[in-house]
mmCIF file of C-alpha atoms and ligand atoms in Angstrom:
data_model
loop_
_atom_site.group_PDB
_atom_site.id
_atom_site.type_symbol
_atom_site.label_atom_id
_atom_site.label_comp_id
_atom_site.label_asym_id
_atom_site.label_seq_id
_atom_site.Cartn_x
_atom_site.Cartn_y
_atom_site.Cartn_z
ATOM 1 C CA UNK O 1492 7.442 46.618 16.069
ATOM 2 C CA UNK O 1493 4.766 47.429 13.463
ATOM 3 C CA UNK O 1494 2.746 45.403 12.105
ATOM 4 C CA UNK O 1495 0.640 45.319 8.810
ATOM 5 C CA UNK O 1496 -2.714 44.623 8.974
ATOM 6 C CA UNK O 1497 -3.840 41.603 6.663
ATOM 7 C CA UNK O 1498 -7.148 41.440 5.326
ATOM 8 C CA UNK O 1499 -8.088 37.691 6.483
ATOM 9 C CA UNK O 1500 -10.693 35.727 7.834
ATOM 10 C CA UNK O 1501 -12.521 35.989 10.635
ATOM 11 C CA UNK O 1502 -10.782 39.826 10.952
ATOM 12 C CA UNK O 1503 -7.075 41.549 9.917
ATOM 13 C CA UNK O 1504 -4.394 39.492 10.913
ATOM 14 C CA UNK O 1505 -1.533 41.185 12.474
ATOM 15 C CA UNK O 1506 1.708 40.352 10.350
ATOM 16 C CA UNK O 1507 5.222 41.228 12.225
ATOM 17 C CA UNK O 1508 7.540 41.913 9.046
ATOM 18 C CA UNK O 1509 10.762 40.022 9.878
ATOM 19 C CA UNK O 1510 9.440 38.514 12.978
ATOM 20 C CA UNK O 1511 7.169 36.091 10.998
ATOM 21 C CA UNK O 1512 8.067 32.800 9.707
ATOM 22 C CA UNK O 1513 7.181 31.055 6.349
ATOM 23 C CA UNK O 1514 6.586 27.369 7.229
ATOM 24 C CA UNK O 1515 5.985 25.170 4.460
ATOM 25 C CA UNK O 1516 4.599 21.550 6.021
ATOM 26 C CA UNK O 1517 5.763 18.731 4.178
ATOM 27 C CA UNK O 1518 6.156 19.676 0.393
ATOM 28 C CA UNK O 1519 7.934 16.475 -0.155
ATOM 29 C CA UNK O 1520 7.636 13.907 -2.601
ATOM 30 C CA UNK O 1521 6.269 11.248 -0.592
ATOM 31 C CA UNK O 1522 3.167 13.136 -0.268
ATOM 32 C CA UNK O 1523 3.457 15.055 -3.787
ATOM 33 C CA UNK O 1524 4.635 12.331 -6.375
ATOM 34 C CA UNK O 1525 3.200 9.150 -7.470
ATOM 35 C CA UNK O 1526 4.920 6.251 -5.414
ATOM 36 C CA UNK O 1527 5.260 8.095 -2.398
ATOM 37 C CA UNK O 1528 3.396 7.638 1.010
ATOM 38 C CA UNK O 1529 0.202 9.382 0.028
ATOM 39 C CA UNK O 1530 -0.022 7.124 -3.012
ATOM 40 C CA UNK O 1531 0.472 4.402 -0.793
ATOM 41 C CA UNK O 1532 -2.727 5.305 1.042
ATOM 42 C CA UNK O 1533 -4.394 5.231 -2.183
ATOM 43 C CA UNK O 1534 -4.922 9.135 -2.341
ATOM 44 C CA UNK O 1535 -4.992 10.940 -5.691
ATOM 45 C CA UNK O 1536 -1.952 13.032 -5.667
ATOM 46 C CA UNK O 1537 -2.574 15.343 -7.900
ATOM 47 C CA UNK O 1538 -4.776 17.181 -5.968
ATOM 48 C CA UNK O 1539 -2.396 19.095 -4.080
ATOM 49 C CA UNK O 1540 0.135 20.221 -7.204
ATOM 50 C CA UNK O 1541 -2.267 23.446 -6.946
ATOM 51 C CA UNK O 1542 -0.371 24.131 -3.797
ATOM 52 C CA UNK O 1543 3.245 24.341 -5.209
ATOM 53 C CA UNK O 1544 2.734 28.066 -7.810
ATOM 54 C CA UNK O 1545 1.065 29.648 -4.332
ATOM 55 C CA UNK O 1546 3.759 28.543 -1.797
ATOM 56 C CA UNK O 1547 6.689 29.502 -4.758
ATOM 57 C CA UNK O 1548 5.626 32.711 -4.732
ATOM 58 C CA UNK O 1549 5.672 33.162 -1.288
ATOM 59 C CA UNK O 1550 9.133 31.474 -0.717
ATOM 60 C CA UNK O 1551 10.371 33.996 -3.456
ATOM 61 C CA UNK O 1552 8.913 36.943 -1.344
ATOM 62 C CA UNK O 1553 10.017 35.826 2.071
ATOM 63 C CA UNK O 1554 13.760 35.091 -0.072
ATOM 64 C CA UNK O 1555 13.824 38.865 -1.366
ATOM 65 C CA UNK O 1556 12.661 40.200 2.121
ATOM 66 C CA UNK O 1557 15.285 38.021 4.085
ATOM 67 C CA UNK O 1558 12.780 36.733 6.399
ATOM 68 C CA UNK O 1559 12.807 33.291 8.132
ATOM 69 C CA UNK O 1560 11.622 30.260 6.430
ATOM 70 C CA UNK O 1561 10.801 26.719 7.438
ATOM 71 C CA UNK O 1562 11.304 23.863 5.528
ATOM 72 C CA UNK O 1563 9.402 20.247 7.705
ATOM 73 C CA UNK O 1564 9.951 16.997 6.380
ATOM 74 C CA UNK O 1565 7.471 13.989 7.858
ATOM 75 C CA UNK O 1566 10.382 11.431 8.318
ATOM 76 C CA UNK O 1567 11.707 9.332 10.366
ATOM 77 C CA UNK O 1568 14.922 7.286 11.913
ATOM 78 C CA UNK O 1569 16.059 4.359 9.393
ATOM 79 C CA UNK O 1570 15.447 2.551 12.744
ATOM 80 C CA UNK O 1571 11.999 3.547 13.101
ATOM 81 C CA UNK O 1572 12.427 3.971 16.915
ATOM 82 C CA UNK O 1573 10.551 7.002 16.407
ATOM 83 C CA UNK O 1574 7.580 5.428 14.723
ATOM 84 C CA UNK O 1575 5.253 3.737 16.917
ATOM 85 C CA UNK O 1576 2.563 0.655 15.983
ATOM 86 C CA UNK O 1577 0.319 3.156 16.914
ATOM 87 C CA UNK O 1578 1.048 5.227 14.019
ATOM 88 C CA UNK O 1579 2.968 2.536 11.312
ATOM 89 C CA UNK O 1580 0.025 -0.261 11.812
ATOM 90 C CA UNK O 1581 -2.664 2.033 10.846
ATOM 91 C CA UNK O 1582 -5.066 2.075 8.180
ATOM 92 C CA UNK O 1583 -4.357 -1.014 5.432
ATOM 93 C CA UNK O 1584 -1.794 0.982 3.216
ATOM 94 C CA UNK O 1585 -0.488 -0.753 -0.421
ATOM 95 C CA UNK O 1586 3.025 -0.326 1.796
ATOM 96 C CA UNK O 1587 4.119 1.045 5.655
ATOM 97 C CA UNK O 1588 6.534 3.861 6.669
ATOM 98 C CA UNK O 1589 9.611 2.055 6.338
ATOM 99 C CA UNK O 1590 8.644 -0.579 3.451
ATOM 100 C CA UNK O 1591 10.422 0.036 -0.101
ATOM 101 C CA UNK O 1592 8.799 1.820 -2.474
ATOM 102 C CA UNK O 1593 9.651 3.013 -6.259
ATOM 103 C CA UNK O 1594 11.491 6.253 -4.181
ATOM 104 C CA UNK O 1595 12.966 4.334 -1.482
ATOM 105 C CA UNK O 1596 11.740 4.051 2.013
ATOM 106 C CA UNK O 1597 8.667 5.721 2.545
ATOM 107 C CA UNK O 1598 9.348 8.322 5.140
ATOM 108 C CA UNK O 1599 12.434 7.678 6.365
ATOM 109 C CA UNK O 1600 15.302 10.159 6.748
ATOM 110 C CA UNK O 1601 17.483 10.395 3.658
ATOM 111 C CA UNK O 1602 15.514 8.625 1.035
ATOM 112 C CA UNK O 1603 14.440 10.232 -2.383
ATOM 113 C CA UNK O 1604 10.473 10.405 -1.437
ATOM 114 C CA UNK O 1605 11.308 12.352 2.132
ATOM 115 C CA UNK O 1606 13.428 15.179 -0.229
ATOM 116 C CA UNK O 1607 11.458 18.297 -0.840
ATOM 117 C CA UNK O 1608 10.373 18.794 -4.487
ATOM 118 C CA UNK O 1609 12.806 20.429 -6.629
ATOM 119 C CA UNK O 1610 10.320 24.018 -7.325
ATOM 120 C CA UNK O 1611 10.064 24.048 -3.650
ATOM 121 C CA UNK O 1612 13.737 22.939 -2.676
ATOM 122 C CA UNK O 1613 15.671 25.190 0.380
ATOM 123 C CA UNK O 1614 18.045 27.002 -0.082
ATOM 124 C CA UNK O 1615 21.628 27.669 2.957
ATOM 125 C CA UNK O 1616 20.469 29.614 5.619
ATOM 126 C CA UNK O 1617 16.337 27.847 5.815
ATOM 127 C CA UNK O 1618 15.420 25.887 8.496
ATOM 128 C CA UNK O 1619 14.835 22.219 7.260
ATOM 129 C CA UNK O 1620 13.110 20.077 10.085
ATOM 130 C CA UNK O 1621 12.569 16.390 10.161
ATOM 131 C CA UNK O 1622 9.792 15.611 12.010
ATOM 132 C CA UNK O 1623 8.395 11.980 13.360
ATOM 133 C CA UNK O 1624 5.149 13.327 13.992
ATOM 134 C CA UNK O 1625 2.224 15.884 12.965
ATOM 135 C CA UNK O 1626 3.050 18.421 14.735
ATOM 136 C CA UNK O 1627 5.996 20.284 13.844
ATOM 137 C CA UNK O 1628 7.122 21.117 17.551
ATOM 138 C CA UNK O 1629 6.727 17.326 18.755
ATOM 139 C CA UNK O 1630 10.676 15.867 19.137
ATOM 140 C CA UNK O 1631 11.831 18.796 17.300
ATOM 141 C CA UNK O 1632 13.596 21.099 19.158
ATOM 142 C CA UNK O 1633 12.110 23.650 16.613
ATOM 143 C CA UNK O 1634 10.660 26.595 19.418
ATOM 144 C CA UNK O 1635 14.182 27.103 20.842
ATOM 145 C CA UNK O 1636 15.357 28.009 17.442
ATOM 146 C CA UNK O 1637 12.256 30.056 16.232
ATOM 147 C CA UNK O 1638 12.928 31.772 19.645
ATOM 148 C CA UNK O 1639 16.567 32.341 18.584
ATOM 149 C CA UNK O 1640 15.234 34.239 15.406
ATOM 150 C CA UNK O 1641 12.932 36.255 17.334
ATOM 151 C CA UNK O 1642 10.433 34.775 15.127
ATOM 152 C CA UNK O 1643 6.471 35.644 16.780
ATOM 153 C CA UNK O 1644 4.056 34.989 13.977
ATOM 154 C CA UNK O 1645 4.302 31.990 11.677
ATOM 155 C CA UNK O 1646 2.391 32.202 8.175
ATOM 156 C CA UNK O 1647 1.171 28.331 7.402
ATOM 157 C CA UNK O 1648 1.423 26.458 3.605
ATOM 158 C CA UNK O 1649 1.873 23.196 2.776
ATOM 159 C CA UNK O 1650 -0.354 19.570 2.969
ATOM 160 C CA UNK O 1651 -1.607 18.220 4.057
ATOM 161 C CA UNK O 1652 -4.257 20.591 5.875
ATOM 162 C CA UNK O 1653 -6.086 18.776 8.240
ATOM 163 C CA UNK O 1654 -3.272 16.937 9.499
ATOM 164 C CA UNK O 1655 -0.194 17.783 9.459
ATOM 165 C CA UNK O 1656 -0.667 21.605 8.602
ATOM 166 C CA UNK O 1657 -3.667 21.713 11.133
ATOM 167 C CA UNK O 1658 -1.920 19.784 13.777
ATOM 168 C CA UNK O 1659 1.785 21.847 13.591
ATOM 169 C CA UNK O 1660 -0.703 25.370 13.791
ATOM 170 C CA UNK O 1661 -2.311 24.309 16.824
ATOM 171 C CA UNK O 1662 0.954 23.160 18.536
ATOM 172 C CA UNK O 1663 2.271 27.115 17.529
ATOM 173 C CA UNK O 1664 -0.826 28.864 18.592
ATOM 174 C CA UNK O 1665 -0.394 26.533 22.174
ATOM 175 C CA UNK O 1666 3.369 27.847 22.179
ATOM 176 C CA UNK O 1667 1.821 31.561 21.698
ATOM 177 C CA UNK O 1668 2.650 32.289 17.896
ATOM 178 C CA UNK O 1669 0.133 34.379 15.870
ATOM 179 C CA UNK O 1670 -0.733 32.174 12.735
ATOM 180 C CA UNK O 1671 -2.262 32.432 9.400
ATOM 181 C CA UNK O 1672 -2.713 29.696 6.924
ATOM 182 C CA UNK O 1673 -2.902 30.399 3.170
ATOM 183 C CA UNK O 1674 -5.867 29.104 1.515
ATOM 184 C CA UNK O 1675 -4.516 28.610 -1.520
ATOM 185 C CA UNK O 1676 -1.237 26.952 -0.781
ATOM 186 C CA UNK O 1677 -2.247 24.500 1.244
ATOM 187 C CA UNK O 1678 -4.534 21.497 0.402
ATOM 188 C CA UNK O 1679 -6.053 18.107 1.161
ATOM 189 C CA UNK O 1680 -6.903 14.691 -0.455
ATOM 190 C CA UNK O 1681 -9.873 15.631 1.015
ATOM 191 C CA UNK O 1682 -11.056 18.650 -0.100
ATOM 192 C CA UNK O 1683 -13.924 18.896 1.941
ATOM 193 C CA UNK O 1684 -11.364 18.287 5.044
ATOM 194 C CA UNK O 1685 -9.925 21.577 3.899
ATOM 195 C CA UNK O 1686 -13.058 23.445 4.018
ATOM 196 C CA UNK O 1687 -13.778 21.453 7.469
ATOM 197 C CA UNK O 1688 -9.537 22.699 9.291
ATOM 198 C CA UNK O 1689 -9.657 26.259 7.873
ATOM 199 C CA UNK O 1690 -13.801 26.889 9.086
ATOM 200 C CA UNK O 1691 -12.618 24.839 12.604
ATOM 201 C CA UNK O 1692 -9.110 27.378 12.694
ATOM 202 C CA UNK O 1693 -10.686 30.835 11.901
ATOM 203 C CA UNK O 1694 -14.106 29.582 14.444
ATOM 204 C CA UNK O 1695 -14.746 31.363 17.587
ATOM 205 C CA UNK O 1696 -12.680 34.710 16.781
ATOM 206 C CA UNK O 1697 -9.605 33.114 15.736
ATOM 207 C CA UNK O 1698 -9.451 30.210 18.221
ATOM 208 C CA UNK O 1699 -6.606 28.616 16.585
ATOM 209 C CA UNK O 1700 -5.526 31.341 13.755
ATOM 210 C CA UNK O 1701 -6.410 33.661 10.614
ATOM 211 C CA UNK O 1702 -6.845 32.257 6.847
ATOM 212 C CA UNK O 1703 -6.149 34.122 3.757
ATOM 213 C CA UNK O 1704 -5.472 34.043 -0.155
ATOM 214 C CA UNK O 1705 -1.672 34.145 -1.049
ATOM 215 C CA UNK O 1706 -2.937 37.554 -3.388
ATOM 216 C CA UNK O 1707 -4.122 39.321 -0.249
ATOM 217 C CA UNK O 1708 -0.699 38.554 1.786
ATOM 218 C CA UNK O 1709 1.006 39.140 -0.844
ATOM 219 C CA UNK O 1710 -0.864 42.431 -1.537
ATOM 220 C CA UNK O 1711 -0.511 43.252 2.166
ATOM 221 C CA UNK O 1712 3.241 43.694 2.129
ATOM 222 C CA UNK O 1713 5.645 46.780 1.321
ATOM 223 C CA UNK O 1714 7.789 45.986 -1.544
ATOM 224 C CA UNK O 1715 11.054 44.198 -1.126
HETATM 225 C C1 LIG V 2574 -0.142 12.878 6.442
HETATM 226 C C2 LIG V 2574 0.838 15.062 6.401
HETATM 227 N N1 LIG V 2574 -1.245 13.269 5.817
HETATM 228 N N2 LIG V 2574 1.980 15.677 6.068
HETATM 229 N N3 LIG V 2574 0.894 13.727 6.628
HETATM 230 O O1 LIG V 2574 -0.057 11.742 6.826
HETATM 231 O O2 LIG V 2574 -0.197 15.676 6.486
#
């Protein structure tokens, strides 16, 4: 296999055309929209729609290119048996996982806020993963079907970065995936948290993964 070398911080990352997944964490409208989760939390929303141009573009060259994507979802059983106190009982939210809000239940399998937003929305054949946790790999079964792809190297987007984006690439580079994250399409409600994940990934030659701008991946690869 060949691979392409992508200018990136702290040094080139090595892409694998066709062995590399797209993973976009949690583009759904719980996080995204007004009324969801992350409004619930009393974050300011808005500040990740700078996310969604970046990661479309993307999506549309990993679409022409016929590589794998991945779609996660942070949601749970309508049960919540996969929600523990420790994670529903924290903080002092407007509303919990589970209560009704103006989209339905908030992260729960199924409801309006848990659906990916419509600019970002899978298409057949793209991995869509509901996840309980952070971490995309936790109760997942996602490896085994990476694995099944042949997929190596995973290219990060999505929000929000230090926790669920952050947490899912440091369960992949743990599972032995090379991964990048894309500066650009991914964000926080805290920006300086953003600054804080991608200086922590890229630290100590790479320790956890590369970081780039979506022009200089983009850039990087041959045309479809
Ligand atoms: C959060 C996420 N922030 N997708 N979830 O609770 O990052």
């Amino acid at each position: 296999m060949s691979l392409l070398n992508v200018p990136a911080t702290p040094f080139h990352y090595p892409f694998a055309p066709g062995k590399t997944a797209l993973v976009i964490i949690d583009m759904q409208r719980d996080f995204v929209e007004p009324g969801g989760f992350g409004a619930s939390l009393g974050n300011d929303v808005t500040l990740l729609h700078t996310t969604i141009a970046p990661i479309a573009s993307l999506l549309a060259a990993w679409r022409a290119r016929g590589w794998p994507i991945v779609h996660t979802r942070e949601a749970h059983k309508a049960d919540l048996s996969d929600c523990p106190p420790a994670k529903r009982l924290r903080g002092a939210p407007s509303l919990r996982i589970g209560d009704a809000g103006p989209m339905g239940r908030l992260l729960i399998r199924g409801e309006a806020g848990t659906s990916i937003i419509p600019a970002l929305a899978p298409q057949v054949g793209e991995l869509v993963i509901d996840k309980p946790g952070k971490g995309m790999f936790w109760s997942t079964g996602l490896h085994d079907m990476l694995k099944a792809q042949g997929v190596t190297h995973l290219v990060f987007t999505g929000v929000t970065t230090e926790v669920c984006v952050q947490t899912s690439m440091r369960e992949a580079n743990d599972r032995g995936y090379d991964c990048l994250i894309v500066e650009d399409a991914t964000e926080s409600y805290f920006p300086e948290f953003k600054a804080a994940a991608l200086a922590m990934i890229a630290a100590q030659g790479a320790i956890v993964g590369w970081h780039t701008p979506s022009a200089t991946l983009l850039g990087a690869l041959a045309p479809a």
